[in-house]
């Protein structure tokens, strides 16, 4: 972690929590560890007439994740990805169907559903986003 971020973490930890230097150092170490730690999630999409699915696939930066996409997926669709640090897990299935579409998405981490959403209608974008479980 660069000096500017370390200094900011120390200042916030010191001012907001009235911590000493050793505690500040511990806070910085925890942030460093969280940024480098990885975690796996499984995205699941079910329903009918889904045109495409976009999802965070693990590349990029925490605040600018690389978006991956699959067109005309076979449903049910499932994908396990490894994400890093504070990067949120996100999956967005999209459908445009004159008959109406039905979509359900889930984000699963270690067998626990972190987020689940359902949507239906003519034009449907049923997205799921979950914060990183790192540091919880």
Short mmCIF file of C-alpha atoms in Angstrom, two decimals:
data_model
loop_
_atom_site.label_atom_id
_atom_site.label_comp_id
_atom_site.label_asym_id
_atom_site.label_seq_id
_atom_site.Cartn_x
_atom_site.Cartn_y
_atom_site.Cartn_z
CA UNK A 1 0.00 0.00 0.00
CA UNK A 2 1.46 3.38 -0.87
CA UNK A 3 2.41 6.01 1.74
CA UNK A 4 -0.54 8.30 1.05
CA UNK A 5 -3.09 5.57 1.72
CA UNK A 6 -1.13 4.38 4.79
CA UNK A 7 -1.06 7.95 6.13
CA UNK A 8 -4.79 8.36 5.52
CA UNK A 9 -5.57 5.09 7.30
CA UNK A 10 -3.39 6.12 10.24
CA UNK A 11 -5.00 9.57 10.43
CA UNK A 12 -8.52 8.16 10.38
CA UNK A 13 -7.67 5.41 12.85
CA UNK A 14 -5.88 7.86 15.15
CA UNK A 15 -8.45 10.66 15.02
CA UNK A 16 -11.68 8.70 14.78
CA UNK A 17 -10.84 5.94 17.19
CA UNK A 18 -8.26 7.65 19.42
CA UNK A 19 -5.79 4.85 18.78
CA UNK A 20 -2.08 4.87 19.49
CA UNK A 21 0.69 4.23 16.97
CA UNK A 22 0.66 0.49 17.50
CA UNK A 23 -3.08 0.34 16.86
CA UNK A 24 -2.67 2.46 13.74
CA UNK A 25 -0.05 0.05 12.47
CA UNK A 26 -2.43 -2.85 13.16
CA UNK A 27 -5.24 -1.10 11.24
CA UNK A 28 -2.96 -0.56 8.24
CA UNK A 29 -1.89 -4.21 8.35
CA UNK A 30 -5.53 -5.31 8.36
CA UNK A 31 -6.30 -3.13 5.32
CA UNK A 32 -3.22 -4.48 3.52
CA UNK A 33 -4.32 -8.06 4.27
CA UNK A 34 -7.91 -7.43 3.16
CA UNK A 35 -6.81 -5.94 -0.15
CA UNK A 36 -4.61 -8.95 -0.95
CA UNK A 37 -6.97 -11.67 0.29
CA UNK A 38 -9.16 -13.48 -2.23
CA UNK A 39 -12.57 -15.08 -1.94
CA UNK A 40 -14.75 -17.26 -4.16
CA UNK A 41 -18.37 -16.70 -5.04
CA UNK A 42 -20.73 -18.62 -7.26
CA UNK A 43 -23.21 -16.74 -9.42
CA UNK A 44 -26.44 -18.53 -10.34
CA UNK A 45 -29.04 -17.33 -12.83
CA UNK A 46 -32.34 -19.10 -13.48
CA UNK A 47 -35.46 -18.15 -15.37
CA UNK A 48 -36.38 -17.92 -19.03
CA UNK A 49 -35.51 -15.87 -22.10
CA UNK A 50 -32.27 -14.35 -20.72
CA UNK A 51 -30.36 -12.56 -23.50
CA UNK A 52 -27.09 -11.93 -21.68
CA UNK A 53 -25.37 -12.02 -18.30
CA UNK A 54 -22.68 -9.58 -17.16
CA UNK A 55 -20.65 -10.22 -14.01
CA UNK A 56 -17.54 -9.26 -12.06
CA UNK A 57 -15.10 -11.95 -13.08
CA UNK A 58 -12.18 -11.13 -10.81
CA UNK A 59 -10.03 -8.90 -12.99
CA UNK A 60 -9.48 -5.19 -12.68
CA UNK A 61 -9.38 -3.12 -9.49
CA UNK A 62 -11.73 -3.16 -6.51
CA UNK A 63 -13.45 0.06 -7.55
CA UNK A 64 -13.13 -0.67 -11.30
CA UNK A 65 -13.75 -4.40 -11.72
CA UNK A 66 -13.43 -6.06 -15.10
CA UNK A 67 -16.89 -6.91 -16.43
CA UNK A 68 -17.24 -10.24 -18.20
CA UNK A 69 -20.22 -11.19 -20.35
CA UNK A 70 -21.94 -14.22 -21.78
CA UNK A 71 -24.56 -13.99 -24.56
CA UNK A 72 -27.57 -16.29 -24.91
CA UNK A 73 -26.64 -18.42 -21.88
CA UNK A 74 -28.11 -21.85 -21.29
CA UNK A 75 -30.24 -21.72 -18.15
CA UNK A 76 -29.81 -22.51 -15.35
CA UNK A 77 -26.40 -20.77 -15.56
CA UNK A 78 -23.70 -21.05 -12.90
CA UNK A 79 -20.21 -19.56 -12.68
CA UNK A 80 -17.67 -19.62 -9.82
CA UNK A 81 -15.15 -16.76 -9.76
CA UNK A 82 -12.34 -15.64 -7.48
CA UNK A 83 -12.51 -11.99 -6.42
CA UNK A 84 -9.90 -9.95 -4.55
CA UNK A 85 -10.10 -7.82 -1.44
CA UNK A 86 -13.00 -5.41 -1.20
CA UNK A 87 -14.22 -5.99 -4.77
CA UNK A 88 -17.98 -6.57 -4.65
CA UNK A 89 -19.55 -9.63 -6.21
CA UNK A 90 -22.04 -8.65 -8.94
CA UNK A 91 -24.07 -10.39 -11.63
CA UNK A 92 -26.64 -8.82 -13.96
CA UNK A 93 -28.78 -10.95 -16.26
CA UNK A 94 -30.69 -9.01 -18.95
CA UNK A 95 -33.73 -10.02 -20.98
CA UNK A 96 -35.93 -8.28 -23.55
CA UNK A 97 -38.84 -10.51 -24.49
CA UNK A 98 -42.28 -9.47 -25.85
CA UNK A 99 -43.81 -12.46 -24.03
CA UNK A 100 -42.22 -11.37 -20.76
CA UNK A 101 -39.16 -12.77 -19.07
CA UNK A 102 -38.46 -14.19 -15.64
CA UNK A 103 -35.04 -13.92 -14.00
CA UNK A 104 -33.64 -14.88 -10.62
CA UNK A 105 -30.01 -14.33 -9.67
CA UNK A 106 -28.04 -15.45 -6.62
CA UNK A 107 -24.58 -14.79 -5.24
CA UNK A 108 -23.33 -17.61 -3.00
CA UNK A 109 -20.23 -17.61 -0.76
CA UNK A 110 -19.26 -20.73 1.22
CA UNK A 111 -22.77 -22.16 0.85
CA UNK A 112 -24.48 -19.00 2.12
CA UNK A 113 -26.65 -16.86 -0.17
CA UNK A 114 -25.25 -13.31 0.06
CA UNK A 115 -27.83 -11.80 -2.32
CA UNK A 116 -30.86 -12.98 -4.27
CA UNK A 117 -33.14 -10.97 -6.57
CA UNK A 118 -35.96 -11.79 -8.98
CA UNK A 119 -37.49 -9.74 -11.79
CA UNK A 120 -40.02 -10.21 -14.55
CA UNK A 121 -41.53 -8.28 -17.40
CA UNK A 122 -41.06 -7.16 -20.98
CA UNK A 123 -37.59 -5.69 -20.43
CA UNK A 124 -35.93 -7.15 -17.38
CA UNK A 125 -32.59 -6.43 -15.73
CA UNK A 126 -32.44 -8.36 -12.51
CA UNK A 127 -29.09 -7.68 -10.91
CA UNK A 128 -27.48 -8.88 -7.71
CA UNK A 129 -24.63 -7.12 -5.92
CA UNK A 130 -23.05 -8.19 -2.64
CA UNK A 131 -20.26 -6.56 -0.66
CA UNK A 132 -17.04 -8.46 -0.14
CA UNK A 133 -17.07 -10.84 2.82
CA UNK A 134 -13.40 -10.00 3.47
CA UNK A 135 -12.96 -8.35 6.86
CA UNK A 136 -16.42 -9.19 8.16
#
